[in-house]
Short mmCIF file of C-alpha atoms in Angstrom, two decimals:
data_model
loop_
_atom_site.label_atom_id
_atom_site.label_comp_id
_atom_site.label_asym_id
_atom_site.label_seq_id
_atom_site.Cartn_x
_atom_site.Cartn_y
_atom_site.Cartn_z
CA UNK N 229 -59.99 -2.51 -37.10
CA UNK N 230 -57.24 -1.36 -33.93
CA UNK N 231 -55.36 1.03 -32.88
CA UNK N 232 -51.91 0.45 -32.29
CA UNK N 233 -49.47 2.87 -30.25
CA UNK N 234 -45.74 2.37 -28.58
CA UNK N 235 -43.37 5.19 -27.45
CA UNK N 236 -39.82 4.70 -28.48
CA UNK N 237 -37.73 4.99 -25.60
CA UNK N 238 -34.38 4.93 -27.60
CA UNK N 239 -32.62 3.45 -30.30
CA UNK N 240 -29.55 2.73 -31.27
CA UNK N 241 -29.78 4.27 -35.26
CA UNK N 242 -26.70 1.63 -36.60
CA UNK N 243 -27.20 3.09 -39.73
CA UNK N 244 -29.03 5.34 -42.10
CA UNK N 245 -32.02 2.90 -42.82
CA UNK N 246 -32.26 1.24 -39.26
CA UNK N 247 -35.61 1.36 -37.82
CA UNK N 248 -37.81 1.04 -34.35
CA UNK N 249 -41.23 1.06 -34.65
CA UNK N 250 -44.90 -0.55 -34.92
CA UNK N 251 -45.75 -3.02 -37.64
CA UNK N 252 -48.91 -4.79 -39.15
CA UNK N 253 -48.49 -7.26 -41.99
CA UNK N 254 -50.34 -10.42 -43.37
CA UNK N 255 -47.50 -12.48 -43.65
CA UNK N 256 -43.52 -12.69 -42.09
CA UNK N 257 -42.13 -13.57 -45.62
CA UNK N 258 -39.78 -10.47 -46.80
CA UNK N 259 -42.83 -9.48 -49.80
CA UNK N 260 -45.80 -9.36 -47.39
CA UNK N 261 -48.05 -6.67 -47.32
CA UNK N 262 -47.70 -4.39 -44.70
CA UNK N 263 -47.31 -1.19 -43.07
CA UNK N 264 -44.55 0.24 -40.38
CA UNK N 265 -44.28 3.67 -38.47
CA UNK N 266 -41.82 4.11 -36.26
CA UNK N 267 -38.40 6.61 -36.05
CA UNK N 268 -35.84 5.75 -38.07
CA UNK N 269 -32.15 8.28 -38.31
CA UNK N 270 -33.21 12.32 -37.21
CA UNK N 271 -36.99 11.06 -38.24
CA UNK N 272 -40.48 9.74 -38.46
CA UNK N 273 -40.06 7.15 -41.03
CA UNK N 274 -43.36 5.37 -42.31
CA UNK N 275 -42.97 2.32 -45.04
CA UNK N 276 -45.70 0.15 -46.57
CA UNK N 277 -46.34 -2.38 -49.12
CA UNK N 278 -49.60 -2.02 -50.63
CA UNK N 279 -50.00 -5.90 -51.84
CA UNK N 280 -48.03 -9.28 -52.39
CA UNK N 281 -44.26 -9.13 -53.94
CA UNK N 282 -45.18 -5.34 -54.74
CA UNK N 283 -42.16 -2.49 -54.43
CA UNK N 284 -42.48 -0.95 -50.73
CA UNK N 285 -42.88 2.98 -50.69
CA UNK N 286 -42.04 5.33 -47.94
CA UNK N 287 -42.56 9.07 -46.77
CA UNK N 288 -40.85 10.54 -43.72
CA UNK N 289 -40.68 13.41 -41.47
CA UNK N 290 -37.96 15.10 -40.37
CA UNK N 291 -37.28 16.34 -36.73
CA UNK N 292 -34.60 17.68 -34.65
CA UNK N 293 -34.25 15.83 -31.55
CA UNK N 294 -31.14 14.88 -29.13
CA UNK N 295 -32.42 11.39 -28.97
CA UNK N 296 -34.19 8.79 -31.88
CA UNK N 297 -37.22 8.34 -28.75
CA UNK N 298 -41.19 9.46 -29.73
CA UNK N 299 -44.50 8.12 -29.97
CA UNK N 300 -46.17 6.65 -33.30
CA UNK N 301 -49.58 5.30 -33.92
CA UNK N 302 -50.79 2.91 -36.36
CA UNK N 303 -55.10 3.37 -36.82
CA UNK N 304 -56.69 0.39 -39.14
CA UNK N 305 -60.04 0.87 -40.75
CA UNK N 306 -60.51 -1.68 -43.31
CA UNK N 307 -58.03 -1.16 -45.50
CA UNK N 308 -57.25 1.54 -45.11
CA UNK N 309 -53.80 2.84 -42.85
CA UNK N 310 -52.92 5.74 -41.05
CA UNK N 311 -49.60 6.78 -39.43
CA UNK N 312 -49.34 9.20 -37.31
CA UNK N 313 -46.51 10.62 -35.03
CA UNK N 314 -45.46 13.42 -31.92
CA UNK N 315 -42.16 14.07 -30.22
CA UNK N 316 -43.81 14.44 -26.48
CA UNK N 317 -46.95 12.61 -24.97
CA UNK N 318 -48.71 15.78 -24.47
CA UNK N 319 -48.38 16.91 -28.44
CA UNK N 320 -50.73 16.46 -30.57
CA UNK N 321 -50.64 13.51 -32.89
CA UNK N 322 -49.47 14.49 -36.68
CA UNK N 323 -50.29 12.49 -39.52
CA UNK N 324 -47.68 11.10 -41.56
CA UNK N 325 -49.37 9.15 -44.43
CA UNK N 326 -53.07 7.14 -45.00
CA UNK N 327 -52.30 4.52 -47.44
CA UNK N 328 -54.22 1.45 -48.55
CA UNK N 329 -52.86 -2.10 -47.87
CA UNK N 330 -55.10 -4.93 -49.20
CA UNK N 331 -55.39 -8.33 -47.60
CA UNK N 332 -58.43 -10.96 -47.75
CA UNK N 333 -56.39 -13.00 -44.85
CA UNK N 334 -58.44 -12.86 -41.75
CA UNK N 335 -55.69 -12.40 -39.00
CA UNK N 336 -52.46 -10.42 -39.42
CA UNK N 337 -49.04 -10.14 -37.64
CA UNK N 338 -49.06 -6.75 -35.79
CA UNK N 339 -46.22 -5.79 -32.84
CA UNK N 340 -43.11 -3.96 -32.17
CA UNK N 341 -40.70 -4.14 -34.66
CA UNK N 342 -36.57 -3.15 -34.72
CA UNK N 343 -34.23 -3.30 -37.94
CA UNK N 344 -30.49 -2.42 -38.07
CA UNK N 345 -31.16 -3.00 -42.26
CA UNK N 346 -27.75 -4.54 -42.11
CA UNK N 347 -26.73 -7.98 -41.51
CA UNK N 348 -23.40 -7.50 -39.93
CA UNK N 349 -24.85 -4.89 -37.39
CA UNK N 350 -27.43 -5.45 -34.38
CA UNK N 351 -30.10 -2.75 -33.47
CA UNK N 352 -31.53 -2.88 -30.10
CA UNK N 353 -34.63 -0.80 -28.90
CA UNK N 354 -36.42 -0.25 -26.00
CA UNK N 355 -40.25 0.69 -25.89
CA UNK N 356 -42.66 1.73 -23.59
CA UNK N 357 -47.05 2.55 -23.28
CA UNK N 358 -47.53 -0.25 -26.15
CA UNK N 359 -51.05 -0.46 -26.36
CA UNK N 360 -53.49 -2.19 -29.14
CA UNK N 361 -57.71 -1.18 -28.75
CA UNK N 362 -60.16 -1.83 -30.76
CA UNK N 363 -61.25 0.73 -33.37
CA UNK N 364 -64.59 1.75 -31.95
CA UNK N 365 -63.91 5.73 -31.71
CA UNK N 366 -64.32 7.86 -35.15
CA UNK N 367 -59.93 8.26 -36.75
CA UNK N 368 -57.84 10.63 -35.26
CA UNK N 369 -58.67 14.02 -37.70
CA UNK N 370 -56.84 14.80 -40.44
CA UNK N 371 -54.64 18.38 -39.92
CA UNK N 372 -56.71 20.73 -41.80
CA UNK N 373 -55.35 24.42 -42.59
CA UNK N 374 -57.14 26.66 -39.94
CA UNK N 375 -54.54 29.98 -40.18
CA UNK N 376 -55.48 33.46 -41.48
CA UNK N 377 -53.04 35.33 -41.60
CA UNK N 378 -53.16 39.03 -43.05
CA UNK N 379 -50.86 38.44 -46.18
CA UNK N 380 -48.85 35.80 -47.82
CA UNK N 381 -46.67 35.77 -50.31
CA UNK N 382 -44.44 32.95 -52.84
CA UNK N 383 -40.88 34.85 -53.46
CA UNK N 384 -40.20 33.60 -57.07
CA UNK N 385 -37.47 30.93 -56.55
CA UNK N 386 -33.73 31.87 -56.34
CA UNK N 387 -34.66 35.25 -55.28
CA UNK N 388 -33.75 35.47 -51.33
CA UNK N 389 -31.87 33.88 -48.66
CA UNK N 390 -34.47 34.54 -46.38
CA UNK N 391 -37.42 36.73 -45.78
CA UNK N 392 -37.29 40.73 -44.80
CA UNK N 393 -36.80 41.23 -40.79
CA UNK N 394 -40.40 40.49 -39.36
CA UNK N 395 -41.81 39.08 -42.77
CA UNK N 396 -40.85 35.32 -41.74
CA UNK N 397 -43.50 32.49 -41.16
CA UNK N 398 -42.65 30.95 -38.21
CA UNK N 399 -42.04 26.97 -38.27
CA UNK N 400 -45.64 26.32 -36.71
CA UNK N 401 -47.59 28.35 -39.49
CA UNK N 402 -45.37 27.73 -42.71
CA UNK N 403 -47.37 23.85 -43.51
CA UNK N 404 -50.53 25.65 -43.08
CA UNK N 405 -49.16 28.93 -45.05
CA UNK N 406 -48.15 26.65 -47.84
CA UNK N 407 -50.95 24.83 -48.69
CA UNK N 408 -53.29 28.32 -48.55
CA UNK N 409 -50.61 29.57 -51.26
CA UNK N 410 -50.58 26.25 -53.46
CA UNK N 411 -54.13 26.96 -53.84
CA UNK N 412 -53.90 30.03 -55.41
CA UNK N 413 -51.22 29.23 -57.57
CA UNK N 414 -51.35 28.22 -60.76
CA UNK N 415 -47.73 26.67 -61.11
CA UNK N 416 -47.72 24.35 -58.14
CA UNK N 417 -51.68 23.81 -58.54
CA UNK N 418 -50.45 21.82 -62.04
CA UNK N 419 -47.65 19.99 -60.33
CA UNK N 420 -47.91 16.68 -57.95
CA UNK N 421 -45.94 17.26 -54.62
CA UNK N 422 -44.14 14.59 -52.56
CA UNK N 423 -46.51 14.58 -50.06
CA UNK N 424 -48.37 17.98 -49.32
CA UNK N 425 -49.43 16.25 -45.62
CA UNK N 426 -45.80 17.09 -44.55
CA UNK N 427 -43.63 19.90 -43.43
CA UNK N 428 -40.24 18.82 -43.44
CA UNK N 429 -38.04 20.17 -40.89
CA UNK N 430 -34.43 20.42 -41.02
CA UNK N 431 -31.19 22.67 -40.59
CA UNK N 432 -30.08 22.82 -44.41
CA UNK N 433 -27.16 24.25 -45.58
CA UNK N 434 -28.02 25.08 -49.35
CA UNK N 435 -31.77 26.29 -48.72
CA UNK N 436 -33.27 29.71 -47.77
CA UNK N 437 -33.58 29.96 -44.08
CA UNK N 438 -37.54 29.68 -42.53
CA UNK N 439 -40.68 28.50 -44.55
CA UNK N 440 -40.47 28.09 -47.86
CA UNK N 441 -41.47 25.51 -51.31
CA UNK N 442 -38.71 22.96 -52.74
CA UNK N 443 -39.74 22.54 -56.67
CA UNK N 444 -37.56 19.18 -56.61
CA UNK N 445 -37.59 17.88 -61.08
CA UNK N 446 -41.44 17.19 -61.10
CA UNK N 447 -42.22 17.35 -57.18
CA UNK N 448 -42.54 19.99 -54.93
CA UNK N 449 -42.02 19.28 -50.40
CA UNK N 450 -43.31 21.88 -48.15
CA UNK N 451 -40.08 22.64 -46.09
CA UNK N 452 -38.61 24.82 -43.04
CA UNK N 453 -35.01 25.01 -42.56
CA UNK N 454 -34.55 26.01 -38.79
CA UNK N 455 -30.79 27.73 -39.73
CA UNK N 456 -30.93 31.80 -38.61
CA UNK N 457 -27.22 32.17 -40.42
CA UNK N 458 -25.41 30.69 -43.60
CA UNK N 459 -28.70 31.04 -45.57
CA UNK N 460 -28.88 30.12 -49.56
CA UNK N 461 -30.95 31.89 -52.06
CA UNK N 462 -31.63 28.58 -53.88
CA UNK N 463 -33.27 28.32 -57.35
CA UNK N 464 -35.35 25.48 -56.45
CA UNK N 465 -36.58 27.07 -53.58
CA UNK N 466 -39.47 29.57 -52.84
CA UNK N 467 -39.58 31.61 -49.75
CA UNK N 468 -43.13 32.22 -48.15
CA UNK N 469 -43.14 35.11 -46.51
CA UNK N 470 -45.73 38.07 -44.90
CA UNK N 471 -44.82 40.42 -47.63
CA UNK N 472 -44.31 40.87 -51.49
CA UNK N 473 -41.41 40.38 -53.44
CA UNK N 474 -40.02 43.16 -55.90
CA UNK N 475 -39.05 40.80 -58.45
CA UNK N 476 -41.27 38.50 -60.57
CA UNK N 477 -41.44 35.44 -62.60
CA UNK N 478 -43.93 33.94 -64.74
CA UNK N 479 -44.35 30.35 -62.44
CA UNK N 480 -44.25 31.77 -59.25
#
């Protein structure tokens, strides 16, 4: 059991997949089990493989930042993983993803890791504060939905651009507001979601503007688009906002 944190100082993103980060994994062959967190392009990008020559799976979290710098953390209990992530030291650390990574080896590879995910381009990195403990304290907490706000509503999809003046959910209620609405309803209650631990956070430009639901083919991704002009009214997407909607539709 550790606990593994670095801050990213800055990286040089060659390309879309390049990568700085932290990294456990049993072996250094390419199909070892392991686990990464780190930033990756305009994100938090977290990638794992669960066992031996298995496919590697991925979730990420978007931010808007002038620089690819931040601070991950890697916590190891068992088996069981947890990434977590913050833009500034005194933030509070967000959890990406817990996954489970198997291994009956009794020592692993763990350290800083860089990628360019290209073999005719070189990533460089630089880190800072990279620390590994012991895991003797209790995992950071899990984000657990804690706002009450008077009303919320699900505009059926397609139906605005964005909410009424003073009816929007501002960026650091809407993941909260979501899951407090997917509870009550029975269309996204029957319907897995990418990964209902993250608010995506982006500046779209075919999405209504604020807090709203993206029903992606059989997925759904809690999302915020930070754009105040050029908003879409989207038929994928449903707008959460502080009051009703005077249209309807059955799944909403």
């Amino acid at each position: 059991m550790f606990i593994m944190t670095a801050h990213v100082d800055s990286f040089n993103d060659v390309e879309q997949y390049a990568k700085a980060g932290i990294m456990a994994r049993t072996f250094i062959c390419n199909e070892s089990p392991m686990v990464f967190i780190g930033r990756s392009r305009g994100r938090f990008y977290m990638i794992w493989r669960e066992q031996l020559d298995h496919n590697a799976q991925e979730v990420n979290f978007v931010v808007d930042t002038e620089n690819e710098s931040g601070w991950v953390k890697l916590e190891k209990y068992g088996d069981e993983y947890s990434g977590y992530h913050k833009v500034e030291e005194e933030g509070e650390w967000v959890l990406l993803k817990t996954v489970n990574v198997s291994s009956k080896e009794p020592d692993m590879h763990v350290g800083l890791v860089v990628s360019s995910h290209n073999n005719n381009a070189l990533a460089t990195a630089t880190f800072s504060d990279f620390s590994i403990e012991d895991a003797t304290r209790s995992p950071t907490s899990s984000p657990v939905p804690t706002m009450t706000p008077p009303d919320l509503y699900l505009w059926p999809a397609g139906s605005t651009s964005e909410c009424p003046e003073g009816a929007s959910v501002p960026q650091d209620d809407c993941w909260e507001a979501a899951l407090l609405l997917i509870e009550n309803s029975d269309y996204f209650q029957s319907r897995p979601s990418y990964d209902s631990s993250i608010l995506s956070v982006h500046d779209w430009n075919y999405t209504p503007c604020g807090c709203f639901l993206y029903d992606l083919y059989q997925y759904f991704h809690i999302n915020f688009d930070t754009s105040t002009t050029g908003c879409v009214a989207d038929n994928r997407s449903y707008s959460i906002c502080t009051v009703a909607s005077t249209s309807s539709r059955d799944d909403d």
